[in-house]
Amino acid sequence: MSDKAVITCALNGVLTDPRQHNVPVTPEEMAREAKAAFEAGASIMHIHLRQQAPGKGHLPSWEVAVSKEIQQAIREACPGVIINHTSGVSGPNYSGALDCIRQTRPEIAACNAGSLNYLKVKADNSWAWPPMMFDNAVEKVKDYLDVMNAVGTIPEFECFDVGIVRCVGMYTQVGMYKGPLEYNFVMGVASGMPADPELLSILLKLKRPEAHWQVTAIGREEIWPLHQRCADLGGHLRTGLEDTFYLADGKKVTSNGQLVEAVAACARRAGREIASPAEARKIFGTNR
């Protein structure tokens, strides 16, 4: 168990519409939200890029210039902060994501470690969106890992299901990856692992024993027992407007800072202190 809990804040996500929800899009908005999260205890900012043209902020972007500008704004607002860059792309053209990692060299980047039928059903028993495959074949994973290795970026292995957790160990067995290991158990996607605290004991048996781990808990107020269990078991913590808009009492938040304050409280209830950015760098083994 790590005595220090590292908190990651997922500032905005990939598709949440800023016209409907209070998510940051511009570099200035990203920096403001990052600062609020940083002051509440987050050492790592997980970023998604949005198109910057008026009325387009709900759409993803893979422009390297946008990534650089957002990262610079966040680093200026949050001295010593660690950037965790998104990389998720469905389909065969993911060159933009590779370019962002290659040219901006973030300390950490997401590496989606396996494929998932990304599904959700509405209350009327119809699809919430057209069924889609979030495809992450081994060849695609290797392309990401090769670029991350070349620029000194640590992959955060995103695991949406139990079998994907087991795949990460296989990637290390065959030599696809040899550096520090970090698992992110993504729980709460309707067609993936449920946000069930009891599942954590199984996942911890399946991960590599030397690896760090955290939980991404997706949902509403029902996810907070999972955050607490993660803290109790020694995991690192993540929250943010990408994952939820709600506190444990059902109150809807307006800022990432409120969510970070709540997961920091989970860590303290578990008797753990919050890691500083310098401590987080040491824990995860970042080389810059």
mmCIF file of C-alpha atoms in Angstrom:
data_model
loop_
_atom_site.group_PDB
_atom_site.id
_atom_site.type_symbol
_atom_site.label_atom_id
_atom_site.label_comp_id
_atom_site.label_asym_id
_atom_site.label_seq_id
_atom_site.Cartn_x
_atom_site.Cartn_y
_atom_site.Cartn_z
ATOM 1 C CA MET A 1 0.000 0.000 0.000
ATOM 2 C CA SER A 2 1.263 3.476 -0.880
ATOM 3 C CA ASP A 3 1.014 5.844 2.100
ATOM 4 C CA LYS A 4 0.733 8.797 -0.272
ATOM 5 C CA ALA A 5 -2.271 9.000 -2.566
ATOM 6 C CA VAL A 6 -1.687 10.563 -5.971
ATOM 7 C CA ILE A 7 -4.751 12.347 -7.317
ATOM 8 C CA THR A 8 -5.393 12.677 -11.046
ATOM 9 C CA CYS A 9 -7.997 15.129 -12.304
ATOM 10 C CA ALA A 10 -9.662 14.367 -15.659
ATOM 11 C CA LEU A 11 -10.536 17.910 -16.596
ATOM 12 C CA ASN A 12 -12.975 17.615 -19.480
ATOM 13 C CA GLY A 13 -13.379 14.310 -21.346
ATOM 14 C CA VAL A 14 -13.877 13.766 -25.037
ATOM 15 C CA LEU A 15 -17.448 14.678 -26.048
ATOM 16 C CA THR A 16 -19.276 16.413 -23.177
ATOM 17 C CA ASP A 17 -20.936 19.460 -24.698
ATOM 18 C CA PRO A 18 -19.803 22.721 -23.049
ATOM 19 C CA ARG A 19 -23.123 24.255 -24.068
ATOM 20 C CA GLN A 20 -24.849 21.831 -21.700
ATOM 21 C CA HIS A 21 -22.227 21.196 -19.003
ATOM 22 C CA ASN A 22 -19.562 23.340 -17.367
ATOM 23 C CA VAL A 23 -16.510 21.664 -18.953
ATOM 24 C CA PRO A 24 -13.384 23.581 -19.995
ATOM 25 C CA VAL A 25 -12.372 23.818 -23.653
ATOM 26 C CA THR A 26 -10.001 26.726 -24.281
ATOM 27 C CA PRO A 27 -6.454 26.901 -22.866
ATOM 28 C CA GLU A 28 -7.583 29.609 -20.462
ATOM 29 C CA GLU A 29 -10.515 27.506 -19.232
ATOM 30 C CA MET A 30 -8.336 24.402 -18.940
ATOM 31 C CA ALA A 31 -5.760 26.333 -16.910
ATOM 32 C CA ARG A 32 -8.414 27.765 -14.606
ATOM 33 C CA GLU A 33 -9.950 24.365 -13.924
ATOM 34 C CA ALA A 34 -6.530 22.761 -13.532
ATOM 35 C CA LYS A 35 -5.570 25.375 -10.955
ATOM 36 C CA ALA A 36 -8.720 24.673 -8.940
ATOM 37 C CA ALA A 37 -7.963 20.941 -9.016
ATOM 38 C CA PHE A 38 -4.272 21.528 -8.240
ATOM 39 C CA GLU A 39 -5.067 23.651 -5.198
ATOM 40 C CA ALA A 40 -7.437 20.925 -3.980
ATOM 41 C CA GLY A 41 -4.691 18.287 -4.174
ATOM 42 C CA ALA A 42 -4.407 16.963 -7.742
ATOM 43 C CA SER A 43 -0.845 16.442 -8.991
ATOM 44 C CA ILE A 44 -1.765 15.038 -12.413
ATOM 45 C CA MET A 45 -4.054 16.585 -15.034
ATOM 46 C CA HIS A 46 -5.584 14.255 -17.608
ATOM 47 C CA ILE A 47 -6.414 16.316 -20.674
ATOM 48 C CA HIS A 48 -8.574 15.911 -23.743
ATOM 49 C CA LEU A 49 -8.330 18.302 -26.659
ATOM 50 C CA ARG A 50 -11.360 20.036 -28.156
ATOM 51 C CA GLN A 51 -11.765 22.002 -31.339
ATOM 52 C CA GLN A 52 -11.251 25.678 -30.582
ATOM 53 C CA ALA A 53 -13.495 27.273 -33.218
ATOM 54 C CA PRO A 54 -16.704 28.914 -31.955
ATOM 55 C CA GLY A 55 -19.476 26.360 -31.528
ATOM 56 C CA LYS A 56 -17.101 23.402 -32.002
ATOM 57 C CA GLY A 57 -15.993 22.851 -28.419
ATOM 58 C CA HIS A 58 -17.961 19.608 -28.143
ATOM 59 C CA LEU A 59 -15.792 17.985 -30.830
ATOM 60 C CA PRO A 60 -12.387 16.355 -30.286
ATOM 61 C CA SER A 61 -9.180 17.744 -31.740
ATOM 62 C CA TRP A 62 -5.773 16.185 -32.404
ATOM 63 C CA GLU A 63 -3.979 19.376 -33.362
ATOM 64 C CA VAL A 64 -0.499 19.410 -31.890
ATOM 65 C CA ALA A 65 -0.634 23.196 -31.568
ATOM 66 C CA VAL A 66 -3.788 22.948 -29.425
ATOM 67 C CA SER A 67 -2.133 20.341 -27.212
ATOM 68 C CA LYS A 68 0.977 22.473 -26.750
ATOM 69 C CA GLU A 69 -1.014 25.589 -25.916
ATOM 70 C CA ILE A 70 -3.210 23.794 -23.386
ATOM 71 C CA GLN A 71 -0.267 22.078 -21.728
ATOM 72 C CA GLN A 72 1.673 25.321 -21.470
ATOM 73 C CA ALA A 73 -1.294 27.127 -19.916
ATOM 74 C CA ILE A 74 -1.794 24.360 -17.349
ATOM 75 C CA ARG A 75 1.908 24.182 -16.452
ATOM 76 C CA GLU A 76 2.043 27.947 -15.933
ATOM 77 C CA ALA A 77 -1.006 27.818 -13.663
ATOM 78 C CA CYS A 78 0.158 24.735 -11.727
ATOM 79 C CA PRO A 79 3.923 24.678 -11.019
ATOM 80 C CA GLY A 80 5.337 21.154 -11.173
ATOM 81 C CA VAL A 81 2.108 19.571 -12.420
ATOM 82 C CA ILE A 82 2.225 16.276 -14.353
ATOM 83 C CA ILE A 83 0.375 16.056 -17.664
ATOM 84 C CA ASN A 84 -1.485 12.865 -18.564
ATOM 85 C CA HIS A 85 -2.464 13.091 -22.240
ATOM 86 C CA THR A 86 -5.433 11.386 -23.846
ATOM 87 C CA SER A 87 -4.823 9.006 -26.746
ATOM 88 C CA GLY A 88 -8.109 7.205 -27.375
ATOM 89 C CA VAL A 89 -9.252 7.005 -30.988
ATOM 90 C CA SER A 90 -11.712 4.583 -32.563
ATOM 91 C CA GLY A 91 -10.856 3.347 -36.017
ATOM 92 C CA PRO A 92 -7.664 2.934 -38.029
ATOM 93 C CA ASN A 93 -6.513 6.562 -38.172
ATOM 94 C CA TYR A 94 -4.870 7.451 -34.885
ATOM 95 C CA SER A 95 -1.862 9.291 -36.298
ATOM 96 C CA GLY A 96 -3.034 12.557 -34.707
ATOM 97 C CA ALA A 97 -2.931 11.040 -31.232
ATOM 98 C CA LEU A 98 0.541 9.604 -31.888
ATOM 99 C CA ASP A 99 1.736 12.994 -33.158
ATOM 100 C CA CYS A 100 0.493 14.764 -30.024
ATOM 101 C CA ILE A 101 2.416 12.373 -27.788
ATOM 102 C CA ARG A 102 5.490 12.378 -30.016
ATOM 103 C CA GLN A 103 5.731 16.147 -30.297
ATOM 104 C CA THR A 104 4.597 17.290 -26.833
ATOM 105 C CA ARG A 105 6.243 14.529 -24.755
ATOM 106 C CA PRO A 106 3.809 14.435 -21.807
ATOM 107 C CA GLU A 107 5.003 12.697 -18.668
ATOM 108 C CA ILE A 108 2.115 10.192 -18.851
ATOM 109 C CA ALA A 109 -0.336 9.239 -21.597
ATOM 110 C CA ALA A 110 -3.342 6.961 -21.698
ATOM 111 C CA CYS A 111 -2.788 3.618 -23.420
ATOM 112 C CA ASN A 112 -6.106 1.871 -23.994
ATOM 113 C CA ALA A 113 -5.091 -1.727 -23.437
ATOM 114 C CA GLY A 114 -7.886 -3.625 -25.177
ATOM 115 C CA SER A 115 -11.078 -3.406 -27.217
ATOM 116 C CA LEU A 116 -14.614 -2.960 -25.908
ATOM 117 C CA ASN A 117 -18.110 -2.959 -27.370
ATOM 118 C CA TYR A 118 -19.051 0.521 -26.148
ATOM 119 C CA LEU A 119 -22.774 0.264 -25.435
ATOM 120 C CA LYS A 120 -25.495 1.833 -23.348
ATOM 121 C CA VAL A 121 -29.255 1.214 -23.241
ATOM 122 C CA LYS A 122 -31.804 3.900 -22.327
ATOM 123 C CA ALA A 123 -34.784 3.442 -20.020
ATOM 124 C CA ASP A 124 -37.037 2.808 -23.041
ATOM 125 C CA ASN A 125 -34.803 -0.148 -24.033
ATOM 126 C CA SER A 126 -33.324 1.608 -27.071
ATOM 127 C CA TRP A 127 -29.629 2.262 -27.672
ATOM 128 C CA ALA A 128 -28.344 5.474 -26.115
ATOM 129 C CA TRP A 129 -26.077 5.788 -29.167
ATOM 130 C CA PRO A 130 -25.406 3.532 -32.158
ATOM 131 C CA PRO A 131 -23.453 0.482 -30.932
ATOM 132 C CA MET A 132 -19.748 1.036 -31.497
ATOM 133 C CA MET A 133 -16.483 -0.814 -31.075
ATOM 134 C CA PHE A 134 -13.698 0.986 -29.235
ATOM 135 C CA ASP A 135 -11.012 -0.945 -31.060
ATOM 136 C CA ASN A 136 -7.574 -1.363 -29.530
ATOM 137 C CA ALA A 137 -5.932 -4.295 -31.258
ATOM 138 C CA VAL A 138 -2.497 -5.434 -30.136
ATOM 139 C CA GLU A 139 -0.870 -3.765 -33.140
ATOM 140 C CA LYS A 140 -2.475 -0.452 -32.214
ATOM 141 C CA VAL A 141 -1.417 -0.775 -28.577
ATOM 142 C CA LYS A 142 2.135 -1.488 -29.723
ATOM 143 C CA ASP A 143 2.189 1.624 -31.905
ATOM 144 C CA TYR A 144 1.276 3.737 -28.883
ATOM 145 C CA LEU A 145 3.804 2.012 -26.646
ATOM 146 C CA ASP A 146 6.588 2.441 -29.213
ATOM 147 C CA VAL A 147 5.981 6.191 -29.447
ATOM 148 C CA MET A 148 5.709 6.586 -25.681
ATOM 149 C CA ASN A 149 8.934 4.658 -25.181
ATOM 150 C CA ALA A 150 10.738 6.813 -27.744
ATOM 151 C CA VAL A 151 9.851 10.072 -25.965
ATOM 152 C CA GLY A 152 10.006 8.894 -22.354
ATOM 153 C CA THR A 153 6.251 8.983 -21.708
ATOM 154 C CA ILE A 154 4.874 6.492 -19.179
ATOM 155 C CA PRO A 155 1.744 4.658 -20.375
ATOM 156 C CA GLU A 156 -1.282 4.518 -18.116
ATOM 157 C CA PHE A 157 -2.931 1.256 -19.139
ATOM 158 C CA GLU A 158 -6.681 1.865 -19.394
ATOM 159 C CA CYS A 159 -8.552 -1.337 -18.539
ATOM 160 C CA PHE A 160 -12.288 -1.383 -19.238
ATOM 161 C CA ASP A 161 -12.815 -5.050 -18.483
ATOM 162 C CA VAL A 162 -11.247 -7.886 -16.505
ATOM 163 C CA GLY A 163 -9.662 -9.574 -19.518
ATOM 164 C CA ILE A 164 -7.964 -6.317 -20.492
ATOM 165 C CA VAL A 165 -6.275 -6.240 -17.085
ATOM 166 C CA ARG A 166 -4.788 -9.654 -17.869
ATOM 167 C CA CYS A 167 -3.640 -8.455 -21.305
ATOM 168 C CA VAL A 168 -1.356 -5.842 -19.736
ATOM 169 C CA GLY A 169 0.669 -8.593 -18.086
ATOM 170 C CA MET A 170 0.998 -10.316 -21.447
ATOM 171 C CA TYR A 171 2.307 -7.125 -23.054
ATOM 172 C CA THR A 172 5.133 -7.119 -20.532
ATOM 173 C CA GLN A 173 5.753 -10.848 -20.970
ATOM 174 C CA VAL A 174 6.362 -10.539 -24.701
ATOM 175 C CA GLY A 175 8.482 -7.413 -24.331
ATOM 176 C CA MET A 176 6.081 -4.847 -25.787
ATOM 177 C CA TYR A 177 6.654 -2.738 -22.684
ATOM 178 C CA LYS A 178 9.382 -2.810 -20.023
ATOM 179 C CA GLY A 179 8.979 0.369 -17.960
ATOM 180 C CA PRO A 180 7.046 1.380 -14.834
ATOM 181 C CA LEU A 181 3.573 -0.133 -14.767
ATOM 182 C CA GLU A 182 0.413 1.803 -14.007
ATOM 183 C CA TYR A 183 -3.093 0.372 -14.327
ATOM 184 C CA ASN A 184 -6.240 2.458 -14.543
ATOM 185 C CA PHE A 185 -9.301 0.338 -13.776
ATOM 186 C CA VAL A 186 -12.130 2.049 -15.680
ATOM 187 C CA MET A 187 -15.329 1.108 -13.877
ATOM 188 C CA GLY A 188 -18.867 2.199 -14.607
ATOM 189 C CA VAL A 189 -19.070 2.015 -18.414
ATOM 190 C CA ALA A 190 -22.332 0.144 -19.023
ATOM 191 C CA SER A 191 -20.723 -2.538 -21.208
ATOM 192 C CA GLY A 192 -17.504 -2.777 -19.180
ATOM 193 C CA MET A 193 -16.642 -3.340 -15.533
ATOM 194 C CA PRO A 194 -19.325 -2.115 -13.108
ATOM 195 C CA ALA A 195 -18.500 0.497 -10.477
ATOM 196 C CA ASP A 196 -18.616 -2.192 -7.781
ATOM 197 C CA PRO A 197 -16.168 -1.932 -4.868
ATOM 198 C CA GLU A 198 -16.240 -5.715 -4.428
ATOM 199 C CA LEU A 199 -14.626 -6.159 -7.847
ATOM 200 C CA LEU A 200 -11.406 -4.478 -6.725
ATOM 201 C CA SER A 201 -10.159 -7.503 -4.802
ATOM 202 C CA ILE A 202 -10.291 -9.566 -8.015
ATOM 203 C CA LEU A 203 -8.604 -6.896 -10.117
ATOM 204 C CA LEU A 204 -5.757 -6.585 -7.637
ATOM 205 C CA LYS A 205 -5.120 -10.315 -7.942
ATOM 206 C CA LEU A 206 -4.895 -9.986 -11.730
ATOM 207 C CA LYS A 207 -2.588 -6.975 -12.059
ATOM 208 C CA ARG A 208 1.178 -7.304 -11.974
ATOM 209 C CA PRO A 209 2.194 -7.169 -8.293
ATOM 210 C CA GLU A 210 4.731 -4.375 -8.745
ATOM 211 C CA ALA A 211 2.332 -2.082 -10.597
ATOM 212 C CA HIS A 212 0.677 1.081 -9.358
ATOM 213 C CA TRP A 213 -3.067 1.334 -9.859
ATOM 214 C CA GLN A 214 -5.982 3.703 -9.711
ATOM 215 C CA VAL A 215 -9.703 3.671 -10.427
ATOM 216 C CA THR A 216 -11.711 5.753 -12.864
ATOM 217 C CA ALA A 217 -15.233 5.644 -11.457
ATOM 218 C CA ILE A 218 -17.884 6.678 -13.973
ATOM 219 C CA GLY A 219 -21.407 7.473 -12.838
ATOM 220 C CA ARG A 220 -23.284 9.625 -10.363
ATOM 221 C CA GLU A 221 -23.406 9.563 -6.570
ATOM 222 C CA GLU A 222 -23.255 5.747 -6.545
ATOM 223 C CA ILE A 223 -19.535 5.797 -7.445
ATOM 224 C CA TRP A 224 -18.297 7.257 -4.164
ATOM 225 C CA PRO A 225 -18.123 3.984 -2.189
ATOM 226 C CA LEU A 226 -15.809 2.764 -4.960
ATOM 227 C CA HIS A 227 -13.526 5.770 -4.510
ATOM 228 C CA GLN A 228 -13.414 5.108 -0.776
ATOM 229 C CA ARG A 229 -12.621 1.425 -1.265
ATOM 230 C CA CYS A 230 -9.857 2.343 -3.693
ATOM 231 C CA ALA A 231 -8.358 4.670 -1.091
ATOM 232 C CA ASP A 232 -8.687 2.042 1.636
ATOM 233 C CA LEU A 233 -6.859 -0.570 -0.475
ATOM 234 C CA GLY A 234 -3.941 1.718 -1.336
ATOM 235 C CA GLY A 235 -4.877 2.743 -4.861
ATOM 236 C CA HIS A 236 -4.314 6.145 -6.325
ATOM 237 C CA LEU A 237 -7.340 8.304 -7.009
ATOM 238 C CA ARG A 238 -8.878 9.968 -10.039
ATOM 239 C CA THR A 239 -11.912 12.134 -10.555
ATOM 240 C CA GLY A 240 -12.988 15.048 -12.714
ATOM 241 C CA LEU A 241 -15.707 16.328 -14.986
ATOM 242 C CA GLU A 242 -14.863 13.630 -17.527
ATOM 243 C CA ASP A 243 -16.063 10.981 -15.069
ATOM 244 C CA THR A 244 -18.886 12.526 -13.043
ATOM 245 C CA PHE A 245 -20.734 15.716 -12.187
ATOM 246 C CA TYR A 246 -21.998 14.505 -8.804
ATOM 247 C CA LEU A 247 -20.862 14.273 -5.199
ATOM 248 C CA ALA A 248 -21.871 11.507 -2.812
ATOM 249 C CA ASP A 249 -24.877 13.492 -1.579
ATOM 250 C CA GLY A 250 -26.187 13.883 -5.134
ATOM 251 C CA LYS A 251 -25.170 17.532 -5.422
ATOM 252 C CA LYS A 252 -24.090 18.536 -8.927
ATOM 253 C CA VAL A 253 -20.712 20.267 -9.023
ATOM 254 C CA THR A 254 -19.620 23.217 -11.125
ATOM 255 C CA SER A 255 -15.849 22.706 -10.984
ATOM 256 C CA ASN A 256 -13.196 20.000 -10.971
ATOM 257 C CA GLY A 257 -11.913 21.419 -7.701
ATOM 258 C CA GLN A 258 -15.003 20.252 -5.826
ATOM 259 C CA LEU A 259 -14.522 16.680 -7.040
ATOM 260 C CA VAL A 260 -10.828 16.639 -6.135
ATOM 261 C CA GLU A 261 -11.632 17.891 -2.644
ATOM 262 C CA ALA A 262 -14.029 14.951 -2.269
ATOM 263 C CA VAL A 263 -11.535 12.248 -3.330
ATOM 264 C CA ALA A 264 -8.868 13.863 -1.155
ATOM 265 C CA ALA A 265 -11.265 13.399 1.737
ATOM 266 C CA CYS A 266 -11.544 9.705 0.825
ATOM 267 C CA ALA A 267 -7.766 9.378 1.077
ATOM 268 C CA ARG A 268 -7.637 11.131 4.436
ATOM 269 C CA ARG A 269 -10.403 8.912 5.826
ATOM 270 C CA ALA A 270 -8.177 5.985 4.861
ATOM 271 C CA GLY A 271 -5.333 7.517 6.876
ATOM 272 C CA ARG A 272 -3.345 8.595 3.838
ATOM 273 C CA GLU A 273 -1.735 11.868 2.877
ATOM 274 C CA ILE A 274 -2.017 13.503 -0.545
ATOM 275 C CA ALA A 275 1.091 13.317 -2.721
ATOM 276 C CA SER A 276 2.667 16.517 -3.987
ATOM 277 C CA PRO A 277 3.672 16.749 -7.658
ATOM 278 C CA ALA A 278 7.292 16.010 -6.712
ATOM 279 C CA GLU A 279 6.214 12.976 -4.697
ATOM 280 C CA ALA A 280 3.972 11.799 -7.543
ATOM 281 C CA ARG A 281 6.922 11.984 -9.954
ATOM 282 C CA LYS A 282 8.969 9.821 -7.612
ATOM 283 C CA ILE A 283 6.155 7.306 -7.103
ATOM 284 C CA PHE A 284 5.493 6.838 -10.829
ATOM 285 C CA GLY A 285 9.104 7.096 -11.933
ATOM 286 C CA THR A 286 8.773 9.964 -14.378
ATOM 287 C CA ASN A 287 12.179 11.054 -15.650
ATOM 288 C CA ARG A 288 11.363 14.754 -16.011
#
